[in-house]
Tab-separated table of C-alpha atoms in Angstrom:
chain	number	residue	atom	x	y	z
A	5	UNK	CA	-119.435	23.401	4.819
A	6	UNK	CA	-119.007	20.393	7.026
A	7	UNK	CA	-117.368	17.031	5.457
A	8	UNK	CA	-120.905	15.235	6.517
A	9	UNK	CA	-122.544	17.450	4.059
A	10	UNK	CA	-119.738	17.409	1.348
A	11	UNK	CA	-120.026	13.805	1.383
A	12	UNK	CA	-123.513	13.291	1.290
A	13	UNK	CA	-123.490	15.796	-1.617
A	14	UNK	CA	-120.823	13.596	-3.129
A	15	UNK	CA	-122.817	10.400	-2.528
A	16	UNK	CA	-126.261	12.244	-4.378
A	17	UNK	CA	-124.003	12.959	-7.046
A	18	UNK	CA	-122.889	9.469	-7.557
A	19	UNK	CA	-126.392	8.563	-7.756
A	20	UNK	CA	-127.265	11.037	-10.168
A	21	UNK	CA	-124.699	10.177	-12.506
A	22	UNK	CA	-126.564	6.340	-13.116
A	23	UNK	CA	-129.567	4.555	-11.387
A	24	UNK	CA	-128.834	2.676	-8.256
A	25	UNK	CA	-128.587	-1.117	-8.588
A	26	UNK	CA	-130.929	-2.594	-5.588
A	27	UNK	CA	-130.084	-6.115	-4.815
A	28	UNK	CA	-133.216	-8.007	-3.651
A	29	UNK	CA	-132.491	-11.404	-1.686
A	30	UNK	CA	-134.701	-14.264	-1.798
A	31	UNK	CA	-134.667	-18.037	-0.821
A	32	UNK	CA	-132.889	-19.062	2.773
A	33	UNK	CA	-129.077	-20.677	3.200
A	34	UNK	CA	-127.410	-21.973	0.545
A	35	UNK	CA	-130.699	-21.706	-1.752
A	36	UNK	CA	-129.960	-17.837	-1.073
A	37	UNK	CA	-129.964	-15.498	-4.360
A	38	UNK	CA	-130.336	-12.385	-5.100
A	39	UNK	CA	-132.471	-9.947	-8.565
A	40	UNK	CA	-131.203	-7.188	-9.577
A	41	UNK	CA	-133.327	-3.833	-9.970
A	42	UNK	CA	-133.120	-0.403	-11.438
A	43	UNK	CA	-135.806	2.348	-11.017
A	44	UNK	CA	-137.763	3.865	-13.355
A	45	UNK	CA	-139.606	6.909	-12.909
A	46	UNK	CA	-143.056	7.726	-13.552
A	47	UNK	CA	-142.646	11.212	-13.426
A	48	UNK	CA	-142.095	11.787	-17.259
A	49	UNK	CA	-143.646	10.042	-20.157
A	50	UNK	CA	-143.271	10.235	-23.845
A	51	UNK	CA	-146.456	11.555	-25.550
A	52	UNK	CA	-149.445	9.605	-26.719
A	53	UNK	CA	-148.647	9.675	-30.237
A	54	UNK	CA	-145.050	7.893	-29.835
A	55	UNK	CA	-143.736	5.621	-32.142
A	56	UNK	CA	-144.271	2.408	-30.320
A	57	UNK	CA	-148.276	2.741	-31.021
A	58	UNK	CA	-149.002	4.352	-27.892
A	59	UNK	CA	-147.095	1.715	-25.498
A	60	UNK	CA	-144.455	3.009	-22.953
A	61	UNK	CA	-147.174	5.491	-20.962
A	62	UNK	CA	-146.451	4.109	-17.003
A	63	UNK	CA	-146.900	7.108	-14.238
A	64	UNK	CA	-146.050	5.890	-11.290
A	65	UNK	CA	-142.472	4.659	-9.986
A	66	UNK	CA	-141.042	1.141	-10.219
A	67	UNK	CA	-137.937	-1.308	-11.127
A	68	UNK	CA	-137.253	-3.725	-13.971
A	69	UNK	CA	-134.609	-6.192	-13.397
A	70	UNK	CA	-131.314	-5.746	-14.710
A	71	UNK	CA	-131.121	-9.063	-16.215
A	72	UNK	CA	-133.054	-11.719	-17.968
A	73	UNK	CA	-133.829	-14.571	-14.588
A	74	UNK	CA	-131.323	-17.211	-14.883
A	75	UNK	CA	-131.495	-20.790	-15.122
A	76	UNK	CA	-129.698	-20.904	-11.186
A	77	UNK	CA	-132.357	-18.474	-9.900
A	78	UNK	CA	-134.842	-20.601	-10.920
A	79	UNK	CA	-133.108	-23.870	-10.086
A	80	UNK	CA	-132.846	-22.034	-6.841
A	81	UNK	CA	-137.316	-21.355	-7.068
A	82	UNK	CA	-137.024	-24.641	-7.206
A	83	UNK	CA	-135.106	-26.396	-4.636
A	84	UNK	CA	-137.062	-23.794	-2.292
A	85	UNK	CA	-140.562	-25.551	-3.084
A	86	UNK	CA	-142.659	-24.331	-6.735
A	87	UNK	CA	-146.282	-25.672	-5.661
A	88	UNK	CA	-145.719	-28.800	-7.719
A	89	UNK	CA	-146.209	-27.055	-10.635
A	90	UNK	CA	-144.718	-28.902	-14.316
A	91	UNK	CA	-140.979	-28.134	-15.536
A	92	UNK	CA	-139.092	-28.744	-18.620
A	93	UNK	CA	-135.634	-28.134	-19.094
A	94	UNK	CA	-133.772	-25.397	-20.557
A	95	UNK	CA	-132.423	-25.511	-24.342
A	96	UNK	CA	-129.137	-23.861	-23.166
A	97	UNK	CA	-127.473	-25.018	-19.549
A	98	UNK	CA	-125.119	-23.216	-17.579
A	99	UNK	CA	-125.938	-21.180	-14.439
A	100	UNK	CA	-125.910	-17.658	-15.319
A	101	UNK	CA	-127.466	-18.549	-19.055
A	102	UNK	CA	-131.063	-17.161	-19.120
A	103	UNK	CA	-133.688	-20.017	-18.252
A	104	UNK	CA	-136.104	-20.728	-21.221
A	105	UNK	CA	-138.415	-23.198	-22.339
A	106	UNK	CA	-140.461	-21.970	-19.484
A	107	UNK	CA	-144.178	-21.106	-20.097
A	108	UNK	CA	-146.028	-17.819	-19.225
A	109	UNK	CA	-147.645	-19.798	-16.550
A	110	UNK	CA	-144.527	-21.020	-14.628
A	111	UNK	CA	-143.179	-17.850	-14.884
A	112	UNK	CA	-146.375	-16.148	-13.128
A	113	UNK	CA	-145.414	-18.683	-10.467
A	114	UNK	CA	-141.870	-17.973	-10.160
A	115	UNK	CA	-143.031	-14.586	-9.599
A	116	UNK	CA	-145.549	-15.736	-7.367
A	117	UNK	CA	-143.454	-17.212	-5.363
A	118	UNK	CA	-140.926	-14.152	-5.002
A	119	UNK	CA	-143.871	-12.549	-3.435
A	120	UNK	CA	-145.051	-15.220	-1.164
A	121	UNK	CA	-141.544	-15.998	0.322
A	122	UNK	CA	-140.949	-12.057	0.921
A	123	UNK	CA	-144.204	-11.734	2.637
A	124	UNK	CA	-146.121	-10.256	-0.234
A	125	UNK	CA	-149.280	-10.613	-2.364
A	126	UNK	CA	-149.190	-12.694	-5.026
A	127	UNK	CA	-149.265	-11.432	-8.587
A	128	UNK	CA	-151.183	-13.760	-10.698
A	129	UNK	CA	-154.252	-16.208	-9.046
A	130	UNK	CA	-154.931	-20.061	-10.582
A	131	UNK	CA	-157.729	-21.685	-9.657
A	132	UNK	CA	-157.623	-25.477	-8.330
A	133	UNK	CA	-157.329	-26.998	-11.860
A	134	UNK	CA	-154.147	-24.448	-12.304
A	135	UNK	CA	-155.849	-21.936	-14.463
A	136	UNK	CA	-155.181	-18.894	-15.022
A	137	UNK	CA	-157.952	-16.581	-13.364
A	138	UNK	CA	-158.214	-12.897	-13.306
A	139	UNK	CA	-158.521	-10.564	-10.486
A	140	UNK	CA	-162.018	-8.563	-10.153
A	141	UNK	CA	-161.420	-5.002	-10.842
A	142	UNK	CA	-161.372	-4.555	-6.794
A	143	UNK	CA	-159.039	-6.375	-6.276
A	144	UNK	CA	-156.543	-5.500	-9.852
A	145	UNK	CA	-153.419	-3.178	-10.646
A	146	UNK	CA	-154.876	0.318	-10.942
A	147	UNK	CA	-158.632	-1.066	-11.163
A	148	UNK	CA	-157.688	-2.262	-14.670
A	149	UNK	CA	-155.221	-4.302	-14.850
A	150	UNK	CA	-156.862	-7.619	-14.154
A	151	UNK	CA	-154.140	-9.686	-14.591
A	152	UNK	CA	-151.953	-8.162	-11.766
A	153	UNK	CA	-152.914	-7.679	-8.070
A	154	UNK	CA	-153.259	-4.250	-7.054
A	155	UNK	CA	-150.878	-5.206	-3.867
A	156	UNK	CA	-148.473	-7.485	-5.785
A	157	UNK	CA	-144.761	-6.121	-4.961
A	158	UNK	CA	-143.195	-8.459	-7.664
A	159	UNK	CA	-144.583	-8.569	-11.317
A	160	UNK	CA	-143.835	-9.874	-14.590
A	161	UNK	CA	-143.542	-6.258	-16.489
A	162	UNK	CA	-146.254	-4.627	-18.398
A	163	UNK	CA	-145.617	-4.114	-21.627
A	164	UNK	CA	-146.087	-0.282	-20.707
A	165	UNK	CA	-143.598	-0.505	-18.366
A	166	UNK	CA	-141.104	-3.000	-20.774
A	167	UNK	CA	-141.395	-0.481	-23.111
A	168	UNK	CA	-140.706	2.355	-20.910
A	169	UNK	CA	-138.198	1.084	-19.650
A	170	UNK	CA	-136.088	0.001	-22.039
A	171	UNK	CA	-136.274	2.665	-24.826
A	172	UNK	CA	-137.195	6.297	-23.475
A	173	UNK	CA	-134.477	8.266	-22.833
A	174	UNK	CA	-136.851	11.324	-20.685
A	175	UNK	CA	-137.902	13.187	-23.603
A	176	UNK	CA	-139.095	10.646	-26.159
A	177	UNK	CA	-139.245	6.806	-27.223
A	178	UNK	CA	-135.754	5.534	-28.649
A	179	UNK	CA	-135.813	3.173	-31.557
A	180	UNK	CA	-133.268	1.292	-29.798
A	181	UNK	CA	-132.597	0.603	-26.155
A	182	UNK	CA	-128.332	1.797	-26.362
A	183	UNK	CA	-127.379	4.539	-24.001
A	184	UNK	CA	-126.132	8.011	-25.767
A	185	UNK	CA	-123.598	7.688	-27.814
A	186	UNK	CA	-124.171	4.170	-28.618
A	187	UNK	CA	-125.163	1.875	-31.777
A	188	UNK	CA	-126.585	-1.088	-32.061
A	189	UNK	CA	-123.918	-3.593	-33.217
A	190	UNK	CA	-123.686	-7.560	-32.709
A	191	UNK	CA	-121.535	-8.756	-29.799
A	192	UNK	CA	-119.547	-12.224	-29.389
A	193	UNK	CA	-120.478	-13.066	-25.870
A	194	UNK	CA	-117.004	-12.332	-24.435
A	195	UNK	CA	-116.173	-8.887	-25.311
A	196	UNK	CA	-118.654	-6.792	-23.206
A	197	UNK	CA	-119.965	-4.990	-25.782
A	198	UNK	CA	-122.962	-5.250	-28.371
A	199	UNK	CA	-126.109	-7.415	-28.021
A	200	UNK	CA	-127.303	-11.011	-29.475
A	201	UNK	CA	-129.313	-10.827	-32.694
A	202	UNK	CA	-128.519	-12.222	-36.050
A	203	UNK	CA	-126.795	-10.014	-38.487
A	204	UNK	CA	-126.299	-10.682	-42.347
A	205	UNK	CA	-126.735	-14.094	-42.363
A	206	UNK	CA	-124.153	-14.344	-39.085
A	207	UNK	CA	-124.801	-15.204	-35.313
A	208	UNK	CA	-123.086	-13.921	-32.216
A	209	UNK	CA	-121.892	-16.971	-30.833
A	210	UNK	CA	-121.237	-20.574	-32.691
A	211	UNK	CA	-123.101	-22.724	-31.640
A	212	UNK	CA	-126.171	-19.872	-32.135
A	213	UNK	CA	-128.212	-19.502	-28.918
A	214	UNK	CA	-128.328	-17.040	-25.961
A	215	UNK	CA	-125.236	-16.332	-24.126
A	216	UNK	CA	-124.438	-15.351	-20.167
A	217	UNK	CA	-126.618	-12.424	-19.335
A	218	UNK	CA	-125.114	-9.178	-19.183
A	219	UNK	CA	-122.059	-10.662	-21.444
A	220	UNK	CA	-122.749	-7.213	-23.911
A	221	UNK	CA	-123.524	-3.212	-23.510
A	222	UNK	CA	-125.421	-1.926	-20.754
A	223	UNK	CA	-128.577	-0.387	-21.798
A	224	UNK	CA	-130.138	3.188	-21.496
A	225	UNK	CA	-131.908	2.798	-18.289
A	226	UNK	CA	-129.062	0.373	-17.177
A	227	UNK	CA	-130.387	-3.255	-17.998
A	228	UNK	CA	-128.914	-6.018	-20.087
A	229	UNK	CA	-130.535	-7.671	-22.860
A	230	UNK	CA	-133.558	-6.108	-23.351
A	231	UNK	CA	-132.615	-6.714	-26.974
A	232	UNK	CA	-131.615	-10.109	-28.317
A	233	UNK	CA	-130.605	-12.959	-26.408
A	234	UNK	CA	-133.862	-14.501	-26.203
A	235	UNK	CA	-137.676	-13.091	-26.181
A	236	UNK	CA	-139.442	-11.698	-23.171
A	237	UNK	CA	-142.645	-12.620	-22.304
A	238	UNK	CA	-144.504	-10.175	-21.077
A	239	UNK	CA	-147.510	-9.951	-18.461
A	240	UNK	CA	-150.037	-8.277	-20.841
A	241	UNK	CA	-152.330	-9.977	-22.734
A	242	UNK	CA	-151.696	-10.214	-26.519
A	243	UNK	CA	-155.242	-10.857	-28.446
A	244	UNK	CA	-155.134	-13.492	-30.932
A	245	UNK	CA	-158.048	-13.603	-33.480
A	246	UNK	CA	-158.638	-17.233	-33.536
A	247	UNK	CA	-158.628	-17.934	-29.703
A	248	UNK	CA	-160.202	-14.561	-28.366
A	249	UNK	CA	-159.278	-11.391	-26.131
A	250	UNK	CA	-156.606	-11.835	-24.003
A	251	UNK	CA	-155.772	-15.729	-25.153
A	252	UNK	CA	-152.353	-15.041	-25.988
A	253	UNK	CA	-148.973	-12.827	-23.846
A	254	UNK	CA	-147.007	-10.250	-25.560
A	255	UNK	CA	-143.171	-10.762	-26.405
A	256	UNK	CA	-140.693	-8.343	-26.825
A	257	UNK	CA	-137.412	-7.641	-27.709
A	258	UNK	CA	-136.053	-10.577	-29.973
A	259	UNK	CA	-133.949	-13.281	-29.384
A	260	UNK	CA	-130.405	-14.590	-30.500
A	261	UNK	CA	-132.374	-15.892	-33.959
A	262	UNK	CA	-133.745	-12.577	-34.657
A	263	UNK	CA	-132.573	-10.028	-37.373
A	264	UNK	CA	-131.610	-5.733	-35.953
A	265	UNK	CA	-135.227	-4.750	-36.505
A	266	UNK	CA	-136.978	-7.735	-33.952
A	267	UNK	CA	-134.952	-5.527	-31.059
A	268	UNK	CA	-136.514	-2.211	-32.127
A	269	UNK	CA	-139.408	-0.388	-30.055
A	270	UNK	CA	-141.774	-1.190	-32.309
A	271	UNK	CA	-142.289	-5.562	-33.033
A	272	UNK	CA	-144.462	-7.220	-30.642
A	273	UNK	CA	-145.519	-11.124	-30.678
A	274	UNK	CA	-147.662	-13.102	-28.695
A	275	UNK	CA	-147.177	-16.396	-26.970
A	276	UNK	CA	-150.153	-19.008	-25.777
A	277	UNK	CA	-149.741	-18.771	-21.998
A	278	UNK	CA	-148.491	-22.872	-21.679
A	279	UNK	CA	-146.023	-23.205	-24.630
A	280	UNK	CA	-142.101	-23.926	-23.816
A	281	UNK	CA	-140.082	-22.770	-26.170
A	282	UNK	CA	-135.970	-22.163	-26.248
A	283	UNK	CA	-136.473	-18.415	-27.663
A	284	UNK	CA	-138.327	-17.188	-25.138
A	285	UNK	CA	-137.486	-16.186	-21.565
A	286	UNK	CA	-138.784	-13.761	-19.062
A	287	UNK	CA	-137.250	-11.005	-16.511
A	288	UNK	CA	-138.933	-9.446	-13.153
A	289	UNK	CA	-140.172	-5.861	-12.596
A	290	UNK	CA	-141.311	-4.544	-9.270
A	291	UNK	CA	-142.638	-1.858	-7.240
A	292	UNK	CA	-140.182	0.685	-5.730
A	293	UNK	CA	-139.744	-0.292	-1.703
A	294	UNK	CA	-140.861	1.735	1.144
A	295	UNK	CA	-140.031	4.269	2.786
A	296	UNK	CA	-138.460	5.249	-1.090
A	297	UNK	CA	-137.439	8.349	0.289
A	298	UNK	CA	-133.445	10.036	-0.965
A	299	UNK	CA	-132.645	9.934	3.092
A	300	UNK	CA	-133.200	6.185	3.254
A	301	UNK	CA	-131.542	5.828	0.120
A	302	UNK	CA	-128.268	7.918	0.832
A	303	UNK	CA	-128.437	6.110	4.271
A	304	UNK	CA	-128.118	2.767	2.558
A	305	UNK	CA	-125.701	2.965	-0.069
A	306	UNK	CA	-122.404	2.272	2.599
A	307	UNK	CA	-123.467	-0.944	1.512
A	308	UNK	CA	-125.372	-1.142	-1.595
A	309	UNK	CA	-123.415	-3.164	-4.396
A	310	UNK	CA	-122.835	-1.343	-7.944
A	311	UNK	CA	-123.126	-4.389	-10.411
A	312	UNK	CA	-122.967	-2.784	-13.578
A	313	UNK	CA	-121.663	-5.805	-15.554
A	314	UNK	CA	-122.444	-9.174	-14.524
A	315	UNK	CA	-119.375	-11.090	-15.925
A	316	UNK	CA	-116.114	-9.182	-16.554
């Protein structure tokens, strides 16, 4: 067997062994940053009768960011031009903290925007007065998904794909997003381990709020912070009885605040798409780039960077 072909059997092994981290730039010069992906594959699915209540069902390929968007990405969103659209200003400061007090609407144009400047589709469409508008069925996500254009590249997740992503482990739908062999415990923010929730009447960090993303364990499909630190609002529409269908977004995954059982598979809240608030925060999925062939892939990893932690 030639070297050439031991190492590219070497290299597929390497890839095997945990997902590939794909760096996606955006923004031009010194407004230049980059998101952090991991696929996740459609192929298998956990059955309809799961635990979740049915969620977690995606069949088709695509990435969810490995970490919560941080306040300097989106400082970054907006030193590169946001469309004039209104900002507040984060509860906790520091540039790799997770930005929050953001609404459901400024996030759709965050993630707007990562399609625009990339030369994409955008996700979400706002009429003139800045409403919120959905997409005919001819023109949405799978002919269904209204919210989402069917050519968007960048997306806030579903909570299908959330929920697949963070807690199925290729057979069925974990109660908690840890990797095998792991428990949830609280972290402290500084030793790499553990995740940000309130635990018998103690927080993880003094003063209480979120901490550095990717300061605790690595997750089972490789992400950070799925769990705890602070919610995730999500693209699907949560219905709230006393405004109508599809008034309200879904949040998942608990926040810094938030007792062990917030961070499980199963709670789900829902947010009015305009409120700021310092729990919640939001991270990016997206679709998996072309050609996504193993060739390509194996061709590119000479320089691919392996981020596994974000702060050592």
């Amino acid at each position: 067997m030639s070297m050439q072909r031991v190492g590219a059997l070497a290299l597929a092994v390497v890839f095997l062994a945990q997902p590939p981290v794909w760096a996606d730039v955006f923004g031009t010069g010194p407004n230049q940053f980059t998101i952090d992906f991991v696929p996740i594959p459609g192929g298998t699915n956990p059955a309809d009768t799961n635990p979740s209540g049915g969620y977690g069902i995606v069949s088709y390929d695509y990435r969810i960011g490995v970490y919560e968007i941080t306040n300097a990405q989106w400082d970054t969103f907006v030193a590169e031009g946001r469309g004039g659209i209104p900002l507040g200003s984060s509860y906790s400061t520091g540039a790799d903290m997770p930005v929050n007090r953001r609404s459901w609407f400024q996030a759709a144009h965050f993630v707007n925007w990562l399609n625009t400047s990339t030369g994409h589709q955008v996700a979400y469409q706002f009429d003139g007065q800045g409403d919120f508008v959905p997409w005919a069925a001819v023109d949405a996500w799978g002919g269904t998904n209204l919210y989402r254009h069917k050519n968007a590249f960048y997306f806030l997740p579903s909570e299908d794909e959330w929920v697949k992503a963070g807690y199925f482990n290729g057979t069925v739908l974990q109660d908690y997003a840890t990797k095998p062999n792991d428990t949830l415990q609280q972290g402290n923010g500084t030793s790499g381990i553990g995740w940000n929730y309130y635990n018998n009447g103690v927080h993880a960090t003094s003063p209480p709020g979120p901490w550095l993303v990717g300061s605790g364990s690595e997750e089972l499909s490789g992400t950070y912070d799925l769990m705890g630190n602070v919610w995730e609002m999500i693209e699907s529409p949560w219905t709230d009885p006393n405004y109508g269908a599809g008034s309200f977004r879904v949040l998942r995954g608990g926040a810094f605040g938030d007792p062990a059982s917030a961070l499980s598979v199963l709670p789900r809240s829902g947010i009015a798409p305009t409120l700021e608030n310092p729990y919640y925060g939001f991270r990016v999925a997206s679709a998996v780039p072309e050609p996504a062939s193993v060739t390509l892939l194996f061709a590119g990893a000479v320089g691919l960077l392996w981020r596994r932690r974000r702060h050592t």
